């Protein structure tokens, strides 16, 4: 994994003209806070399983596991949840690449499963993840942790743990970049509203269909 390049603090701009709403340090702090909230809500680390939603939910799940280990001193199982065949946009985008679910050795039955993703938008990705998880077993409870919640929900889905809430305009886009996949850690908002905004982050966009 290449080291992350911190391109600047929150509020700066990247080379594409987008506005950085979370830089490397802010992402790390958000994940540490989410880790503490997970432990508080679960009353410890017992029976926890993290399931990352590809693509960037997977490295985020591993980072959360590291943060949980730093606090509790125990290793939390991490898996990968393929949602490809559960999406409701396959007819319009039939060429999506298949991912492979990787379930921890002890499975998910009776566990508290925390789904991890980068951006929560329409809620359709999470719905697909819930359907996929149901085919793998019967968790005792399912929670949702996201780095960014940009609003504009189309389904009655809410995140339990959020790194940053970004009220957004539909025309804007949120790009989550991680060192694991993109060579840098930052969350960038771009689009007409973000370019004209002069104050703190008040709008964003997401990766389609989330």
CSV table of C-alpha atoms in Angstrom, one decimal:
chain,number,residue,atom,x,y,z
A,1,UNK,CA,0.0,0.0,0.0
A,2,UNK,CA,1.5,3.4,-1.0
A,3,UNK,CA,1.6,6.0,1.7
A,4,UNK,CA,-1.2,8.6,1.7
A,5,UNK,CA,-0.5,12.0,0.5
A,6,UNK,CA,-2.3,14.6,2.6
A,7,UNK,CA,-3.0,17.3,0.0
A,8,UNK,CA,-4.2,19.9,2.4
A,9,UNK,CA,-6.6,20.7,5.3
A,10,UNK,CA,-10.4,20.7,5.1
A,11,UNK,CA,-11.6,23.5,2.9
A,12,UNK,CA,-8.7,23.5,0.5
A,13,UNK,CA,-9.0,22.5,-3.2
A,14,UNK,CA,-7.6,19.6,-5.1
A,15,UNK,CA,-6.0,19.7,-8.6
A,16,UNK,CA,-9.4,19.3,-10.2
A,17,UNK,CA,-10.9,22.3,-8.5
A,18,UNK,CA,-13.0,20.2,-6.1
A,19,UNK,CA,-13.2,21.2,-2.4
A,20,UNK,CA,-11.5,19.0,0.1
A,21,UNK,CA,-14.0,18.3,2.9
A,22,UNK,CA,-12.0,15.6,4.7
A,23,UNK,CA,-8.2,15.3,4.5
A,24,UNK,CA,-6.1,12.5,5.8
A,25,UNK,CA,-6.1,13.7,9.4
A,26,UNK,CA,-9.9,14.2,9.4
A,27,UNK,CA,-10.5,10.8,8.0
A,28,UNK,CA,-8.3,9.1,10.6
A,29,UNK,CA,-10.1,11.1,13.4
A,30,UNK,CA,-13.5,10.2,12.0
A,31,UNK,CA,-12.7,6.5,11.9
A,32,UNK,CA,-11.4,6.6,15.5
A,33,UNK,CA,-14.6,8.2,16.7
A,34,UNK,CA,-16.7,5.7,14.8
A,35,UNK,CA,-14.7,2.9,16.5
A,36,UNK,CA,-15.4,4.3,19.9
A,37,UNK,CA,-19.1,4.7,19.1
A,38,UNK,CA,-19.3,1.1,17.9
A,39,UNK,CA,-17.8,-0.2,21.1
A,40,UNK,CA,-20.1,2.0,23.2
A,41,UNK,CA,-23.2,1.0,21.3
A,42,UNK,CA,-22.2,-2.7,21.4
A,43,UNK,CA,-21.0,-2.6,25.0
A,44,UNK,CA,-17.6,-3.9,23.9
A,45,UNK,CA,-16.2,-5.9,21.1
A,46,UNK,CA,-18.0,-9.2,21.7
A,47,UNK,CA,-19.6,-10.8,18.6
A,48,UNK,CA,-18.7,-7.9,16.4
A,49,UNK,CA,-18.0,-8.6,12.7
A,50,UNK,CA,-17.2,-5.9,10.1
A,51,UNK,CA,-18.3,-6.4,6.5
A,52,UNK,CA,-16.9,-4.0,3.9
A,53,UNK,CA,-18.9,-3.1,0.8
A,54,UNK,CA,-16.6,-2.9,-2.2
A,55,UNK,CA,-14.9,-1.0,-3.3
A,56,UNK,CA,-13.8,1.5,-0.7
A,57,UNK,CA,-15.9,0.1,2.1
A,58,UNK,CA,-13.4,-2.8,2.3
A,59,UNK,CA,-10.3,-0.8,3.2
A,60,UNK,CA,-12.4,1.4,5.5
A,61,UNK,CA,-13.6,-1.8,7.3
A,62,UNK,CA,-10.0,-2.9,7.8
A,63,UNK,CA,-9.0,0.6,9.1
A,64,UNK,CA,-12.0,0.4,11.6
A,65,UNK,CA,-10.8,-3.0,12.7
A,66,UNK,CA,-7.3,-1.5,13.4
A,67,UNK,CA,-8.9,1.4,15.4
A,68,UNK,CA,-11.0,-1.1,17.4
A,69,UNK,CA,-7.9,-3.2,18.1
A,70,UNK,CA,-6.1,-0.1,19.3
A,71,UNK,CA,-8.9,0.6,21.8
A,72,UNK,CA,-9.9,-3.0,22.9
A,73,UNK,CA,-6.7,-4.9,22.1
A,74,UNK,CA,-8.6,-7.6,20.2
A,75,UNK,CA,-8.9,-8.5,16.6
A,76,UNK,CA,-12.4,-7.9,15.1
A,77,UNK,CA,-13.2,-10.2,12.1
A,78,UNK,CA,-13.4,-8.4,8.8
A,79,UNK,CA,-15.2,-9.7,5.7
A,80,UNK,CA,-16.2,-8.5,2.2
A,81,UNK,CA,-19.8,-8.4,1.0
A,82,UNK,CA,-20.5,-8.8,-2.7
A,83,UNK,CA,-23.7,-7.0,-3.7
A,84,UNK,CA,-23.4,-7.2,-7.5
A,85,UNK,CA,-26.3,-9.6,-8.1
A,86,UNK,CA,-28.5,-7.8,-5.6
A,87,UNK,CA,-28.4,-4.4,-7.2
A,88,UNK,CA,-31.5,-3.0,-8.7
A,89,UNK,CA,-29.6,-1.3,-11.6
A,90,UNK,CA,-28.3,-4.5,-13.3
A,91,UNK,CA,-30.6,-4.0,-16.3
A,92,UNK,CA,-29.2,-0.5,-17.0
A,93,UNK,CA,-25.6,-1.5,-16.1
A,94,UNK,CA,-25.3,-5.2,-16.9
A,95,UNK,CA,-21.5,-5.1,-17.2
A,96,UNK,CA,-20.7,-4.6,-13.5
A,97,UNK,CA,-17.8,-6.8,-12.4
A,98,UNK,CA,-18.6,-9.5,-10.0
A,99,UNK,CA,-17.0,-9.3,-6.5
A,100,UNK,CA,-16.5,-12.2,-4.1
A,101,UNK,CA,-17.9,-12.2,-0.6
A,102,UNK,CA,-15.4,-13.2,2.0
A,103,UNK,CA,-17.0,-14.3,5.2
A,104,UNK,CA,-15.0,-14.6,8.5
A,105,UNK,CA,-14.4,-18.2,9.6
A,106,UNK,CA,-17.0,-18.0,12.4
A,107,UNK,CA,-19.6,-16.7,10.0
A,108,UNK,CA,-22.3,-14.1,10.7
A,109,UNK,CA,-24.9,-16.1,12.5
A,110,UNK,CA,-25.7,-14.6,15.9
A,111,UNK,CA,-23.2,-11.8,15.3
A,112,UNK,CA,-23.5,-8.0,15.4
A,113,UNK,CA,-22.6,-7.2,11.8
A,114,UNK,CA,-21.4,-3.7,11.0
A,115,UNK,CA,-21.7,-2.9,7.3
A,116,UNK,CA,-19.0,-0.4,6.2
A,117,UNK,CA,-19.2,1.8,3.2
A,118,UNK,CA,-17.7,5.1,2.0
A,119,UNK,CA,-20.7,7.2,0.9
A,120,UNK,CA,-24.4,6.8,1.9
A,121,UNK,CA,-26.6,8.4,-0.8
A,122,UNK,CA,-29.8,6.9,-2.1
A,123,UNK,CA,-29.6,3.9,0.2
A,124,UNK,CA,-29.9,1.4,-2.7
A,125,UNK,CA,-26.4,0.0,-2.2
A,126,UNK,CA,-27.2,-0.7,1.5
A,127,UNK,CA,-30.4,-2.4,0.6
A,128,UNK,CA,-28.5,-4.6,-1.8
A,129,UNK,CA,-26.0,-5.3,1.0
A,130,UNK,CA,-28.7,-6.3,3.4
A,131,UNK,CA,-30.1,-8.8,0.8
A,132,UNK,CA,-26.7,-10.2,0.2
A,133,UNK,CA,-26.0,-10.6,3.9
A,134,UNK,CA,-29.3,-12.4,4.4
A,135,UNK,CA,-28.1,-15.1,2.1
A,136,UNK,CA,-24.9,-15.6,4.2
A,137,UNK,CA,-26.6,-16.1,7.6
A,138,UNK,CA,-28.7,-14.6,10.3
A,139,UNK,CA,-26.9,-11.9,12.3
A,140,UNK,CA,-28.2,-11.0,15.7
A,141,UNK,CA,-28.2,-7.3,14.6
A,142,UNK,CA,-27.0,-5.3,11.7
A,143,UNK,CA,-25.5,-1.8,11.9
A,144,UNK,CA,-24.3,0.6,9.2
A,145,UNK,CA,-21.1,2.7,9.4
A,146,UNK,CA,-20.3,5.2,6.6
A,147,UNK,CA,-17.5,7.8,6.2
A,148,UNK,CA,-19.8,10.3,4.5
A,149,UNK,CA,-23.6,10.7,4.6
A,150,UNK,CA,-24.6,13.1,1.7
A,151,UNK,CA,-28.4,12.8,2.1
A,152,UNK,CA,-30.9,12.4,-0.7
A,153,UNK,CA,-32.2,9.1,0.5
A,154,UNK,CA,-34.6,7.2,-1.7
A,155,UNK,CA,-35.2,4.3,0.7
A,156,UNK,CA,-35.9,4.4,4.5
A,157,UNK,CA,-32.2,3.6,5.5
A,158,UNK,CA,-30.2,5.4,8.1
A,159,UNK,CA,-26.6,5.1,9.1
A,160,UNK,CA,-25.8,4.2,12.8
A,161,UNK,CA,-22.3,5.7,12.6
A,162,UNK,CA,-21.3,8.6,10.4
A,163,UNK,CA,-17.9,10.2,9.9
A,164,UNK,CA,-19.2,13.4,8.4
A,165,UNK,CA,-22.7,14.5,7.4
A,166,UNK,CA,-22.6,16.6,4.2
A,167,UNK,CA,-25.9,18.1,3.1
A,168,UNK,CA,-25.7,18.0,-0.7
A,169,UNK,CA,-27.0,19.3,-4.0
A,170,UNK,CA,-28.0,16.6,-6.5
A,171,UNK,CA,-25.6,18.1,-9.1
A,172,UNK,CA,-22.6,17.7,-6.9
A,173,UNK,CA,-20.3,14.7,-6.5
A,174,UNK,CA,-18.5,13.3,-3.5
A,175,UNK,CA,-15.3,11.5,-4.3
A,176,UNK,CA,-13.8,9.4,-1.5
A,177,UNK,CA,-10.1,8.6,-2.2
A,178,UNK,CA,-8.1,6.3,-0.1
A,179,UNK,CA,-4.4,5.4,-0.1
A,180,UNK,CA,-5.3,1.7,-0.5
A,181,UNK,CA,-7.1,2.3,-3.8
A,182,UNK,CA,-6.2,5.9,-5.0
A,183,UNK,CA,-2.8,6.7,-3.4
A,184,UNK,CA,-4.2,9.4,-1.2
A,185,UNK,CA,-6.6,10.0,1.7
A,186,UNK,CA,-9.2,12.7,1.1
A,187,UNK,CA,-12.9,13.3,0.4
A,188,UNK,CA,-13.5,15.9,-2.3
A,189,UNK,CA,-16.7,17.6,-3.2
A,190,UNK,CA,-17.1,18.9,-6.8
A,191,UNK,CA,-19.8,20.3,-9.0
A,192,UNK,CA,-21.5,23.7,-9.5
A,193,UNK,CA,-22.7,24.3,-6.0
A,194,UNK,CA,-19.3,23.3,-4.4
A,195,UNK,CA,-17.4,25.7,-6.7
A,196,UNK,CA,-19.6,28.6,-5.7
A,197,UNK,CA,-19.7,27.8,-2.0
A,198,UNK,CA,-17.7,30.2,0.1
A,199,UNK,CA,-18.4,28.7,3.6
A,200,UNK,CA,-17.9,25.4,5.2
A,201,UNK,CA,-18.9,22.2,3.4
A,202,UNK,CA,-22.6,22.5,2.8
A,203,UNK,CA,-23.1,20.3,-0.3
A,204,UNK,CA,-21.8,17.2,-1.9
A,205,UNK,CA,-22.4,14.5,-4.3
A,206,UNK,CA,-22.0,10.8,-4.2
A,207,UNK,CA,-21.1,7.8,-6.3
A,208,UNK,CA,-24.2,7.0,-8.2
A,209,UNK,CA,-26.9,4.7,-6.6
A,210,UNK,CA,-25.4,4.6,-3.1
